[in-house]
Each structure stands twice: as C-alpha cells, then as structure tokens.
Short mmCIF file of C-alpha atoms in Angstrom, two decimals:
data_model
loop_
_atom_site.label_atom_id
_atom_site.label_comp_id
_atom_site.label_asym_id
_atom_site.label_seq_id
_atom_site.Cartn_x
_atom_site.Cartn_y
_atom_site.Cartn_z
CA UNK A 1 0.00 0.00 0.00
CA UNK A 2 1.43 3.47 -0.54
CA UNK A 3 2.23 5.88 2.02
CA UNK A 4 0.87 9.26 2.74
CA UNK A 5 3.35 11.15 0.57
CA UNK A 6 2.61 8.88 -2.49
CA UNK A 7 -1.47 9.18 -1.80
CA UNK A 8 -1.21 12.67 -0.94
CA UNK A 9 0.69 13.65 -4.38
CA UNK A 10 -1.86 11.20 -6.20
CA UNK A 11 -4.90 13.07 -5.10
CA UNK A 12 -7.44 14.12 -7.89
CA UNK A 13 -8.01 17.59 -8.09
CA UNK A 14 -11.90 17.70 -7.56
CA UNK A 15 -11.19 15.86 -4.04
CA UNK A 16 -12.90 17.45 -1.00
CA UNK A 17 -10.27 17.25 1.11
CA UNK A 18 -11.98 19.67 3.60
CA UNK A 19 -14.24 16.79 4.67
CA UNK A 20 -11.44 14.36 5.34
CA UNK A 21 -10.21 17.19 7.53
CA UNK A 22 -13.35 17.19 9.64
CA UNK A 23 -13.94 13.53 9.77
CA UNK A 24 -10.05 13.45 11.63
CA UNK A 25 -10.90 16.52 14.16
CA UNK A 26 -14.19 15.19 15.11
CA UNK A 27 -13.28 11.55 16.04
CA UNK A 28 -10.05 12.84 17.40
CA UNK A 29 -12.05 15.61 19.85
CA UNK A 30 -14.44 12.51 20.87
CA UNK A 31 -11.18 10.88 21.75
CA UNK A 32 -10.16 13.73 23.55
CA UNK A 33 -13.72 14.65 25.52
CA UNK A 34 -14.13 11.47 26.78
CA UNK A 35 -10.41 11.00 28.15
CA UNK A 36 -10.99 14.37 30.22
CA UNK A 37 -14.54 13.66 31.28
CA UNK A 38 -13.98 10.48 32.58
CA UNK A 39 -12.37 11.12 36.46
CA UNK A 40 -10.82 7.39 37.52
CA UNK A 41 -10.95 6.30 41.23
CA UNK A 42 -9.86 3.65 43.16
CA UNK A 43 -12.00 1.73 46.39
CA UNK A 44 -12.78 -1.50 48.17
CA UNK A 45 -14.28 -2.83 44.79
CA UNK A 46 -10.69 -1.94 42.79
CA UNK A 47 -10.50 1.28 40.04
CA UNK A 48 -13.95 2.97 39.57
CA UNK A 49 -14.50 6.16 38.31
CA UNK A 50 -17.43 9.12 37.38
CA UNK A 51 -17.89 11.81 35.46
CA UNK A 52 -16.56 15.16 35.82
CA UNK A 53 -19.02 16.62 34.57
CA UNK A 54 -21.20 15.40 37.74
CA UNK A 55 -19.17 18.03 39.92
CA UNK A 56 -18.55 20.81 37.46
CA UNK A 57 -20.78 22.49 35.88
CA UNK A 58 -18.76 24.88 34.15
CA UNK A 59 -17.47 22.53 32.51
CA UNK A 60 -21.03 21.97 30.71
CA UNK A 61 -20.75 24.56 28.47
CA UNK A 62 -17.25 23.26 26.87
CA UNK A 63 -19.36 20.48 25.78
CA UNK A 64 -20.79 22.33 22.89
CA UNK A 65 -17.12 22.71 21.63
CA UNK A 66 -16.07 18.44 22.43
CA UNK A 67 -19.96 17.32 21.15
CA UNK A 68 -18.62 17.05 17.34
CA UNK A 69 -20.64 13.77 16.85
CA UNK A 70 -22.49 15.93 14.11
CA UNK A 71 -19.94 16.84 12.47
CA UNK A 72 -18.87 13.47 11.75
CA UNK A 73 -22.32 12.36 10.83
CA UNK A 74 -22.46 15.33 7.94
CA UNK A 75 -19.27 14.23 6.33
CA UNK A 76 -20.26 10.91 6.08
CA UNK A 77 -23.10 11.95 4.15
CA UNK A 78 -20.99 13.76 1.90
CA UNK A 79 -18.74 10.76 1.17
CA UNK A 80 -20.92 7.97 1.38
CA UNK A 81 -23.13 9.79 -1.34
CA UNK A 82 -19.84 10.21 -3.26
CA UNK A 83 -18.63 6.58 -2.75
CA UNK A 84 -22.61 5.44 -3.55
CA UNK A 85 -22.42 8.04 -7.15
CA UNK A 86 -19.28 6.47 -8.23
CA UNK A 87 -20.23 3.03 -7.89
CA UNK A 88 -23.91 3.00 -9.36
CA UNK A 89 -22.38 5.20 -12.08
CA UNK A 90 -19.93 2.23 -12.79
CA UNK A 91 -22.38 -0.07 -13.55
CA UNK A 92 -21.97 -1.57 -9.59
CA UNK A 93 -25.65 -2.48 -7.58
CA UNK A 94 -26.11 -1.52 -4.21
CA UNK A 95 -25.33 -4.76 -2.42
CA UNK A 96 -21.95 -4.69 -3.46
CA UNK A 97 -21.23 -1.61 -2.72
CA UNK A 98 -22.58 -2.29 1.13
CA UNK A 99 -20.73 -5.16 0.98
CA UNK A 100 -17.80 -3.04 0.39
CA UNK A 101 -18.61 -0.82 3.05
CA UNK A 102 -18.97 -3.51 5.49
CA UNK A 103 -15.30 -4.22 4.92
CA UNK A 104 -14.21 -1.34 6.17
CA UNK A 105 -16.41 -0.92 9.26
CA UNK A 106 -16.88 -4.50 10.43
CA UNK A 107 -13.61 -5.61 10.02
CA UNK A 108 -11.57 -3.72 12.53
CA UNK A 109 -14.97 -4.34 14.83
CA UNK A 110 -14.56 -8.15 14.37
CA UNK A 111 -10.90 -7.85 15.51
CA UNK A 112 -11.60 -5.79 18.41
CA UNK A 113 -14.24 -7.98 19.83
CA UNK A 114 -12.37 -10.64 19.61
CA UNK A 115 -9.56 -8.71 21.62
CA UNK A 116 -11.45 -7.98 24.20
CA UNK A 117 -13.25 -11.27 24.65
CA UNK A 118 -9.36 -12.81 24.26
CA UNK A 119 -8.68 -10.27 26.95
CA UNK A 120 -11.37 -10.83 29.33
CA UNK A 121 -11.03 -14.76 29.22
CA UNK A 122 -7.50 -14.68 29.99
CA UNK A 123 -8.07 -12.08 33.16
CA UNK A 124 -10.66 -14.09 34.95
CA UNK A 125 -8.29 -17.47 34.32
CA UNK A 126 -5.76 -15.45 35.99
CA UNK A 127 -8.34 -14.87 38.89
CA UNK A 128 -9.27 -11.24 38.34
CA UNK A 129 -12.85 -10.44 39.64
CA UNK A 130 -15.16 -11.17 36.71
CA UNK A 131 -17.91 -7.80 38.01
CA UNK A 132 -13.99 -5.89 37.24
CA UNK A 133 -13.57 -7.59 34.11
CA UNK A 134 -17.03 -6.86 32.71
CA UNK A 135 -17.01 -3.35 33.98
CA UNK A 136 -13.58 -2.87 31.79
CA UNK A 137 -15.41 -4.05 29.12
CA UNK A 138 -17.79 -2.20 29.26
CA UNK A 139 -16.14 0.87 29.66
CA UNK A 140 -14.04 -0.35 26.53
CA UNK A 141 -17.03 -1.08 24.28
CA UNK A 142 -18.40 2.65 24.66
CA UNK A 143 -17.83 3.40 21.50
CA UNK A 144 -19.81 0.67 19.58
CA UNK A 145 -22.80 3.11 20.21
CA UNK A 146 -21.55 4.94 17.63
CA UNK A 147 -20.63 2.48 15.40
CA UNK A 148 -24.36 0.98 16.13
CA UNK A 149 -26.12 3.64 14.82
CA UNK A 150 -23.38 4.62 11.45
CA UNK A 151 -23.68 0.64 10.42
CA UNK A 152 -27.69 1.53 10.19
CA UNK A 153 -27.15 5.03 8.93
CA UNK A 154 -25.04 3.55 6.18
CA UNK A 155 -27.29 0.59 5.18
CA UNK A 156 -30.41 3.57 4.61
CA UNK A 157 -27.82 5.47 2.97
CA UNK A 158 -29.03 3.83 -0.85
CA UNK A 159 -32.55 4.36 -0.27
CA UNK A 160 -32.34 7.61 1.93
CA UNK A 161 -29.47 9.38 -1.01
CA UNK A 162 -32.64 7.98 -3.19
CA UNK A 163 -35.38 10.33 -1.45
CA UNK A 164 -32.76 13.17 -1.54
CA UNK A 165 -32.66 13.30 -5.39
CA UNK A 166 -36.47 13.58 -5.13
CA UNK A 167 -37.38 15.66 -2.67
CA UNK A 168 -34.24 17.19 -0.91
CA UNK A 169 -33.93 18.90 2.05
CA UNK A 170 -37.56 17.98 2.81
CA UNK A 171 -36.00 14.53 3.66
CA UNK A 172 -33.94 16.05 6.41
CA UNK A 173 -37.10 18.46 7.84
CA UNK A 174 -39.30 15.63 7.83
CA UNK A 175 -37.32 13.84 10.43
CA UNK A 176 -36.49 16.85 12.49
CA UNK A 177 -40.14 16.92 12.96
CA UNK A 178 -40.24 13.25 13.75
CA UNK A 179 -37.19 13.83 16.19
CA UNK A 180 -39.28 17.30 18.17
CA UNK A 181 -42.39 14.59 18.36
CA UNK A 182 -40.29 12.01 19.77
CA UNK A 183 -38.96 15.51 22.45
CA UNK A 184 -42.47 16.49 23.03
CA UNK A 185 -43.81 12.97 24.03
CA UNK A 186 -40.89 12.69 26.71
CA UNK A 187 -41.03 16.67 27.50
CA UNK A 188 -44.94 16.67 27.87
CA UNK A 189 -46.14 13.81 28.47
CA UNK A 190 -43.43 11.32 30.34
CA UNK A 191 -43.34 8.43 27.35
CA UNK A 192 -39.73 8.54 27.22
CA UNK A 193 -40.08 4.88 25.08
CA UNK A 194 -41.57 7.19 22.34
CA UNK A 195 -38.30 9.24 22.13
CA UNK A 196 -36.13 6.02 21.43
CA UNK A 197 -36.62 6.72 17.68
CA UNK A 198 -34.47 10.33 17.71
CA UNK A 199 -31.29 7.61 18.03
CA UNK A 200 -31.98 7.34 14.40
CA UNK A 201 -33.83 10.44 12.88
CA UNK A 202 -31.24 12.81 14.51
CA UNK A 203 -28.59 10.88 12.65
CA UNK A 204 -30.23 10.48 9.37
CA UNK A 205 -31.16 13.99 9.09
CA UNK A 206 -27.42 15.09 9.52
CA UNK A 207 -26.52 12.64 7.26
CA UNK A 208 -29.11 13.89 4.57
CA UNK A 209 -27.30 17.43 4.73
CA UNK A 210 -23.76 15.59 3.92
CA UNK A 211 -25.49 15.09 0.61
CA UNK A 212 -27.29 18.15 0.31
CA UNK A 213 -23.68 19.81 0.88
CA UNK A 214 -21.79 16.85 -1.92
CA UNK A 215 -24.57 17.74 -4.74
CA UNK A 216 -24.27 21.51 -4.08
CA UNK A 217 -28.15 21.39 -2.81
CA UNK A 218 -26.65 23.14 0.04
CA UNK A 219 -24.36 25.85 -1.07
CA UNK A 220 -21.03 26.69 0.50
CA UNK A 221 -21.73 30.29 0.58
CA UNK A 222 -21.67 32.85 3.72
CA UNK A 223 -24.65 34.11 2.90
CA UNK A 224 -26.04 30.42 3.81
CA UNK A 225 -23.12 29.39 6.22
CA UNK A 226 -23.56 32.76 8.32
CA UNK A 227 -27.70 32.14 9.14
CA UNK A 228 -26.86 28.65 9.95
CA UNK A 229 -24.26 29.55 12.63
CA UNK A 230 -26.15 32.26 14.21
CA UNK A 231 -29.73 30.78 14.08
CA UNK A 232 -28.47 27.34 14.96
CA UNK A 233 -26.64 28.90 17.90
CA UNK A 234 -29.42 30.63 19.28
CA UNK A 235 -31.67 28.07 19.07
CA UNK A 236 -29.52 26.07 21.02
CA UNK A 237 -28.72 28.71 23.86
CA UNK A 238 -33.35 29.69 24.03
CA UNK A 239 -33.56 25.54 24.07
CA UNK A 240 -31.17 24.88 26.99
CA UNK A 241 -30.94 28.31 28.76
CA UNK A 242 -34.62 29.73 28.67
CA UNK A 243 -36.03 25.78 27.50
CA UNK A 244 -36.18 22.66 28.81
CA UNK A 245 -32.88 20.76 27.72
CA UNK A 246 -29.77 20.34 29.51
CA UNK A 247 -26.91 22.73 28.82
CA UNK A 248 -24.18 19.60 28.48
CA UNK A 249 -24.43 18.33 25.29
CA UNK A 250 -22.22 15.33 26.64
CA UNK A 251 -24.82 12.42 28.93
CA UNK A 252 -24.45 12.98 32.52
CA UNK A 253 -25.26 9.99 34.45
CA UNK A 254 -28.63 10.26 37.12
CA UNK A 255 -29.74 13.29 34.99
CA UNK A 256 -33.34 13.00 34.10
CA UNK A 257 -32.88 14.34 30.49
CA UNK A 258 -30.11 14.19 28.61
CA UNK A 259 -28.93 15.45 24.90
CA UNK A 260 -27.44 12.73 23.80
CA UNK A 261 -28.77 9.78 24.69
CA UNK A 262 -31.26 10.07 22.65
CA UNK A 263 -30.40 13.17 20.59
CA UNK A 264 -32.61 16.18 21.14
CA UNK A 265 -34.09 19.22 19.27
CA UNK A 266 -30.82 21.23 21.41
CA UNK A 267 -28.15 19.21 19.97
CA UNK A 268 -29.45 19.51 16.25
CA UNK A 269 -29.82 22.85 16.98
CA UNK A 270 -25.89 23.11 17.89
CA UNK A 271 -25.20 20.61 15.22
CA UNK A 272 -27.11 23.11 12.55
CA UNK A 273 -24.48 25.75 14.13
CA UNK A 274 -21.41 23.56 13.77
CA UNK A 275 -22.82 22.99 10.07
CA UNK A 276 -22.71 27.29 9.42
CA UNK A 277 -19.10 27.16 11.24
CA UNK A 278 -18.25 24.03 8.96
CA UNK A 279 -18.97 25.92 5.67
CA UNK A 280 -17.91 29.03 6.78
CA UNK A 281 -14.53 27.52 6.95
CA UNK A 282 -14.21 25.41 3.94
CA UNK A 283 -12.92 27.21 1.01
CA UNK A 284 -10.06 28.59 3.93
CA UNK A 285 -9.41 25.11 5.02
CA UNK A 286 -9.28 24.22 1.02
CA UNK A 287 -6.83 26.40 0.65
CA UNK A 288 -4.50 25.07 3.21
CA UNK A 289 -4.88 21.16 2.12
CA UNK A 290 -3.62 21.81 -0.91
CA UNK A 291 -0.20 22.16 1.08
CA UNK A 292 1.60 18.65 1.22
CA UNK A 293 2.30 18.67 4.71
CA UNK A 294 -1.52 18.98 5.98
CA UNK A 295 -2.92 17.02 3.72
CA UNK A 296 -0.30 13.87 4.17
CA UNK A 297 -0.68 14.28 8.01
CA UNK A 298 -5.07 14.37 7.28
CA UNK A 299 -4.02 11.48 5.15
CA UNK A 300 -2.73 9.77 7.54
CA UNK A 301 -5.18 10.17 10.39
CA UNK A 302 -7.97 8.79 8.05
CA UNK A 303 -6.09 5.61 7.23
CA UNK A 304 -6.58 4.35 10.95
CA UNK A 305 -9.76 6.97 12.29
CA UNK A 306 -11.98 4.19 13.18
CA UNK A 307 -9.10 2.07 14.95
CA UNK A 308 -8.59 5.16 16.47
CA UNK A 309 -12.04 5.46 17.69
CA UNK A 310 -12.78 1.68 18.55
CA UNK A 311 -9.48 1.40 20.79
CA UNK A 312 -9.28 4.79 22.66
CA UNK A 313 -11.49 3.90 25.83
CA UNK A 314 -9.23 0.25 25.50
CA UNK A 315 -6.41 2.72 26.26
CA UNK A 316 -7.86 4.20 28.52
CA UNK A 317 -8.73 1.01 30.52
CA UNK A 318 -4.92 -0.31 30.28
CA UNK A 319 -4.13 2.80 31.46
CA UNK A 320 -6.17 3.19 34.56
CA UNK A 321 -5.89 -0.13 35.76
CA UNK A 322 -1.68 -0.21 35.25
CA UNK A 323 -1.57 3.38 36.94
CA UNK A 324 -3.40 2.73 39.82
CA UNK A 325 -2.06 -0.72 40.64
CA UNK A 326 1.16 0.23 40.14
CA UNK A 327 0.65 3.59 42.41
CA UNK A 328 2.72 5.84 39.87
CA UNK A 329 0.50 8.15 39.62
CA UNK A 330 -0.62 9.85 43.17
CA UNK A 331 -3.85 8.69 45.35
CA UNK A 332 -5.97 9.98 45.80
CA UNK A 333 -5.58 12.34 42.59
CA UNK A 334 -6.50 16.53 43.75
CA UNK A 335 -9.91 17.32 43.82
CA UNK A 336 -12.16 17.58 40.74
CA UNK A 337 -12.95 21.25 40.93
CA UNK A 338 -9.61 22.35 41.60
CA UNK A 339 -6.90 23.90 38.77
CA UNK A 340 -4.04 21.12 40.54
CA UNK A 341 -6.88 18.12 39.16
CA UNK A 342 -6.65 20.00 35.32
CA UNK A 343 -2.76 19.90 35.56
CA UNK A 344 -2.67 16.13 36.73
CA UNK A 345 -4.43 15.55 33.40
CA UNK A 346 -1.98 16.55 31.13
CA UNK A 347 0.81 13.95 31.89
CA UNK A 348 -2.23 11.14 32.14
CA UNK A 349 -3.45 12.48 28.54
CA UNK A 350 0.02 11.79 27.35
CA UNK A 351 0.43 8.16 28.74
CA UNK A 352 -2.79 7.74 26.65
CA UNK A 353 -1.93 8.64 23.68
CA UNK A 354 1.02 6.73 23.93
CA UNK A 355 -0.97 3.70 24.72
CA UNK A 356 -3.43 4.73 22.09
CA UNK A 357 -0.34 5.30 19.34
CA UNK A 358 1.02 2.04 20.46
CA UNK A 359 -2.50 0.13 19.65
CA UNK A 360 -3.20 1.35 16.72
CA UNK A 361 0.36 0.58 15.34
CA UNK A 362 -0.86 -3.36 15.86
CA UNK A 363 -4.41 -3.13 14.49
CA UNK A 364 -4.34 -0.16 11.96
CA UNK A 365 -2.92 -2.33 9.53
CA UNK A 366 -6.55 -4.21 9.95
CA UNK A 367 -8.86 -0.98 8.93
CA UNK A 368 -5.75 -0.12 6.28
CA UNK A 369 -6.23 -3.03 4.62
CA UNK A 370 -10.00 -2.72 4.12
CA UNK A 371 -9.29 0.68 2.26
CA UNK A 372 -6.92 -1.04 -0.43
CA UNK A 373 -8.10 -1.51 -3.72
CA UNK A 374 -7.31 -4.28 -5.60
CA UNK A 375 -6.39 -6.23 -2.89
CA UNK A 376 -6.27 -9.81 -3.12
CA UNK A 377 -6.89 -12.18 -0.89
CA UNK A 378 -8.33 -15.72 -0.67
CA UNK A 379 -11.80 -16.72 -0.92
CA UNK A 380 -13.72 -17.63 1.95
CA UNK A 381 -13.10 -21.32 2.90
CA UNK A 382 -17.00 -21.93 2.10
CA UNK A 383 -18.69 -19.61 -0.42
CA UNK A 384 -22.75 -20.66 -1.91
CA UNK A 385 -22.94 -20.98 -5.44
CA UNK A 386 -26.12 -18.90 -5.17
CA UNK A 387 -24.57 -15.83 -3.52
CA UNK A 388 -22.77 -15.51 -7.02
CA UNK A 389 -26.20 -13.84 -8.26
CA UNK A 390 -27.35 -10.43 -7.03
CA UNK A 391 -30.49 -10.70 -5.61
CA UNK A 392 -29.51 -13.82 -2.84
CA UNK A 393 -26.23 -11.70 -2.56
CA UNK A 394 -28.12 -8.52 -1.69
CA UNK A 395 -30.16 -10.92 0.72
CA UNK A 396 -26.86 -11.45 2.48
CA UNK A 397 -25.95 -8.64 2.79
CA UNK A 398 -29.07 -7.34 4.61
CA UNK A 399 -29.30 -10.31 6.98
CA UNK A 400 -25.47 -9.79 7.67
CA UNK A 401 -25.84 -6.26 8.48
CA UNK A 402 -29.01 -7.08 10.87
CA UNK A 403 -26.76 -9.41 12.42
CA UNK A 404 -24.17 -7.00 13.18
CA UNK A 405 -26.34 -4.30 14.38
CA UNK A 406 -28.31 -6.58 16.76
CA UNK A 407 -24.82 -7.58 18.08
CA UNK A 408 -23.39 -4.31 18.81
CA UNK A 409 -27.08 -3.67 20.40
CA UNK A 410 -26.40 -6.12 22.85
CA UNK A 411 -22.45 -5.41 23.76
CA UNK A 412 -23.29 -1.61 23.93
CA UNK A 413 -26.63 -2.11 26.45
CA UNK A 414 -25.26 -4.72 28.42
CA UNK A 415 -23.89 -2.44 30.99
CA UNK A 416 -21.12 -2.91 33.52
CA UNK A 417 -21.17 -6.08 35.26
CA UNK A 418 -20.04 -10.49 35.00
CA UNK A 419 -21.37 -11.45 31.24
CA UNK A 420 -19.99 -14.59 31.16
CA UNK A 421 -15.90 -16.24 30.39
CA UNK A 422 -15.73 -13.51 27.32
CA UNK A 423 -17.27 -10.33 29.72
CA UNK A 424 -19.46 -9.24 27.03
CA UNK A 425 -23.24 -10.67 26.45
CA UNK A 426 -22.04 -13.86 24.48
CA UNK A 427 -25.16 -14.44 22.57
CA UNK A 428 -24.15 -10.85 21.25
CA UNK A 429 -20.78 -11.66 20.58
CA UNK A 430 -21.96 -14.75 18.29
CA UNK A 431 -24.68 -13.07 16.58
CA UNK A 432 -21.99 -10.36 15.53
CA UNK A 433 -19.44 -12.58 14.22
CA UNK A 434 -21.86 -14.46 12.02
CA UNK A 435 -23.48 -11.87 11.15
CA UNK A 436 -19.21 -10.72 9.95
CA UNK A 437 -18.65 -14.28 8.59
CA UNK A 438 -21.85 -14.19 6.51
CA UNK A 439 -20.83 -10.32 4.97
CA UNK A 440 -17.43 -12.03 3.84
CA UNK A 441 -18.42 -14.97 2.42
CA UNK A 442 -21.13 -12.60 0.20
CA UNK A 443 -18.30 -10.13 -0.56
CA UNK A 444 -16.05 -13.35 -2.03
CA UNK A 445 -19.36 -14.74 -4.04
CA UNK A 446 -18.87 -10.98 -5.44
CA UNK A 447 -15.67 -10.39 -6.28
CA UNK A 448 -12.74 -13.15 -5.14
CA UNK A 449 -10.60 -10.08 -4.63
CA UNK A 450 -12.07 -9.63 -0.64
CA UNK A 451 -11.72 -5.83 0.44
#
C-alpha cells in the first residue's frame, strides 16, 4: 500500500479534502472529551471512576465545543453519497457496494471484539474479579454506540441518497419533525419509550445534509453558512438556557434528560451551528490542504480513524488499571474542581496517547487493509454458489448487516457487570461474528478479490 506522501501527491483535483479534515478533528475531539470527562478512582471494589461533569458544571458549556458527533455524521453523508455516485455510475448495484462498506467498518470491529473477549477470558483465568472484568469491558465497548447507529445510517444510505434526489432537504425536515415529536412525548407527556426513535432520525437527518452539501443542494456560501451559525446557535442557547434541555451536550449519568442519549431538538440545533461554522470555513481550510504537509498528516489520520475510535477507551482502561495498581501516579488524585486536578491531566493524557499510538500501530494495519483496492486475498473457505447472483447476494448482505447491528445492540446495552468467560453478552458476541462471517463470504461470491 502506498504511504501518505505517495497518496497525498496522487490526489485528484476535484477531491474534497476539507471533509477528510473534519472527519479526523471530530473523532479525534471525541477521543479527547471522553479522556478528560472520565475522572478514575480507586475503592474496596478496585478502580472505579465518574464523570466530571457530575461536579462541574462549568465545565457543561465546553461540551458544545467536544460534542462534534455531528460533524462526523455530515461528512459521512458527503462521502458515502460520493462513494454510492461512483459506484452506481460504474455499472456496480447496491449490495456490493454495502458489501464493500462492510469491509471497512466491520472488520476492525470483528478484531476488536475478539480482543477484548481474548482479553477478558485470559483475566478471569488469571483470577481477576469477573464484576472488574465486565465493567472494563464495558467501559471499553463505549464506543460501539456509535458504530451501532453509522452501520444503520449507512445501510439507509441507498434508499435515503434515493429520497434526496427527489425531494431534498424535505428529507432532512421531515425527520427533524419526527425527532421534536419524539422531544415532546418525553417533554410533555413522560413516554420517554416514544423518544427512542431520535437515536436514528437525529442521525439520518445530519446525514441527509452531507449530501445536500456533496450535490451543491446546500451551497457553501456565507450568505447560507452565516444564518446557519447564528440561528443554529441561538436556538440552542433559548432551548437549553430559557427551555427545557440540559446545557451539556455530553450524557451525565442520574440526569433525568439528557442530549445525547437520545439526541434532542438542542443538539441539532448546535449541530445546525457547527454545520454554518463548517462551511464558513471550507474554502479557507481548502486552501490550506492543498499544502503537502496537511494534507499527508489528514491522510494519515484517516487511514486508521476508526481504529482510532474503537481502541481509545481500550487505552484508557490499560491505562487506569496499570496506573493505579502500580501507584505511579498519586492517590488519591486533587480534587475535581480544583486547577491542581486539570494539571494532573496533562501527563495522564500523554500516557494515553502513547498507549493509544502504540494500539493502533498493531491493528491499523486491519482498517488499512480494508481501504486497499485491488487487494487480493483468498476466498472464503466456504462460499454458496447462489450468492454468485445479485439478488440472494443482496439478501446477504441485509441479513449480515441485521446481524451486526443486533450484536453491537447487545455489547453496547449490556452495561457494567459479570457477562460470562468472554465479559461481554455472548449471545451478542456470536450473533456479531456471524453476522461478519456471513458479509465475507457474500463479498467473495462478489468479487474473489475480498476488500
């Protein structure tokens, strides 16, 4: 595979290299909230922890600046409709081009369950408490809640990018109304069940704009991008400060209503700002990718961004439970609300990224791989004669897909406590990697060059 120089000289000219540039900053910034909100402790049941957010609230209002999830839902609208043009253009159907995109996500996911259940079997043989093991594995796993709802997001994406050539935008305000239904039956009348659907119409409707913004529907103009910031700004400050909604767009555990989890009408509102800021920026940010050095580093983060994303609470978990063993760092740690607690966090950020760097050097080349072209590998040790044709192929890939999601479902709710020798729900686990195994075997009826 080349490197970044050789990729970063062979870029076509009519790349958006702007979006790869936000996809990097907002998966890095998740990295980076969660590794400051989360405040580790230590106690009779071994290393615990909370959120800071729980005992500051100042800090609530830097969430708007760390809550980038948005952001990285609008740029994958913008390059999954590319990716989904260029295909169907080529003469390619739809199945095989989820197929394709099921390389890239489930792959790396495959490898890091099977980490952690490796992991977790080997700690309670070596007589670690299995209510520790399966809260580090659940603290881990955090992040498959946003691979969850992308693997979904990205299955719609055919027929969704479908309704956009129709109708538009329309798409996008139909679900915002869905998603303010879903607020008003928690808000007003207490059905919080009813609200369960804004996991997905929040996410769809940013999506929709990344291909409002990749046809030029949405133009990158100040005259639009200005309106956007400002109204999308104060309708987040009337919703939270004068309304109903939390000011932390980040979950807060015990709070009775939360932004996040599901998403509310205050964090589209803040994501519709970040949009305004987004294109306010690009033809600036343009400018300064068409330097090598940028782009190669951008490059570079992109090759390994969902590695990066899938191991950084693993990190953080090695981290915590090496530290506090070992005593190297002091306990107890200074208080919370305290300037001494923000300076302890600087040398514990860089142990993490250390660990981080050090992780992603051994399973990068996994996600790396899945973006090669070309590459040729052998076929599946079993592959159906009938998954040769499109139609049982594209049946595949649906009931894969299902699979996988309904997996991930399962690790991500389980919670923190003993889920058996693997510490996550094992049920889950299997129903994810056949849901993997039956994705690959489709993608080698396909094409015998697996990606």
């Amino acid at each position: 595979m080349h490197g970044p120089r050789e990729l970063a000289k062979g870029t076509p000219p009519r790349r958006e290299r702007y979006v790869d540039l936000l996809r990097a900053l907002a998966i890095l910034l998740v990295v980076l909230g969660h590794w400051m909100v989360v405040v580790v402790t230590g106690g009779a049941r071994g290393v615990d922890g909370f959120s800071a957010l729980e005992v500051l609230p100042w800090g609530r209002p830097i969430t708007w600046l760390a809550q980038v999830m948005p952001v990285f839902f609008m740029v994958g609208g913008f390059a999954n409709a590319v990716s989904l043009t260029s295909h169907t253009r080529g003469g390619g159907d739809v199945a095989d081009w989820l197929l394709d995109r099921s390389a890239r996500l489930v792959r790396p996911t495959t490898v890091f369950l099977l980490t952690l259940a490796v992991a977790a079997l080997i700690a309670r043989l070596a007589g670690v408490d299995p209510v520790q093991v399966g809260r580090a594995m659940w603290l881990a796993s955090i992040p498959l809640w946003f691979l969850l709802v992308y693997l979904v997001v990205v299955f719609l994406t055919p027929l969704m990018h479908r309704l956009h050539r129709r109708v538009g935008l329309a798409v996008s305000l139909v679900l915002v109304g869905l998603l303010a239904a879903g607020d008003v039956a928690r808000l007003a009348f207490d059905a919080p069940t009813l609200q369960l659907g804004n996991y997905l119409f929040a996410w769809l409707a940013v999506h929709q704009i990344g291909f409002a913004w990749q046809d030029g529907t949405l133009p990158v103009r100040p005259k639009v991008a200005l309106p956007l910031l400002m109204g999308g700004a104060a309708a987040a400050v009337l919703l939270t400060v004068v309304g109903p909604y939390p000011v932390s767009m980040v979950d807060i555990p015990g709070a009775p209503l939360r932004n996040l989890s599901p998403p509310t009408l205050a964090l589209l509102a803040l994501g519709t700002a970040q949009l305004g800021l987004a294109l306010l920026l690009r033809n600036a940010g343009e400018r300064w990718l068409q330097r090598l050095g940028p782009w190669m580093a951008v490059i570079a983060v992109n090759s390994v961004i969902l590695t990066v994303l899938l191991w950084h609470m693993s990190a953080f978990v090695l981290v915590a439970v090496a530290v506090y063993a070992s005593g190297l760092f002091p306990r107890p740690q200074p208080p919370t609300d305290t300037g001494a607690w923000l300076l302890w966090k600087l040398p514990w950020l860089a142990v993490l990224f250390s660990v981080l760097g050090a992780l992603v050097a051994v399973f990068g080349r996994i996600e790396r791989r899945g973006l090669r072209r070309g590459a040729v590998t052998s076929r599946s040790w079993w592959t159906p004669g009938a998954l040769g044709r499109p139609r049982p192929r594209a049946t595949a890939a649906t009931v894969g897909y299902a699979a996988c999601v309904l997996g991930l479902l399962g690790v991500a709710d389980a919670g923190p406590a003993d889920h058996g020798p693997f510490g996550l729900p094992t049920a889950a686990l299997a129903g994810f990697l056949a849901g993997a195994a039956l994705l690959r075997t489709a993608r080698a009826a396909a094409d015998p060059r697996v990606r």
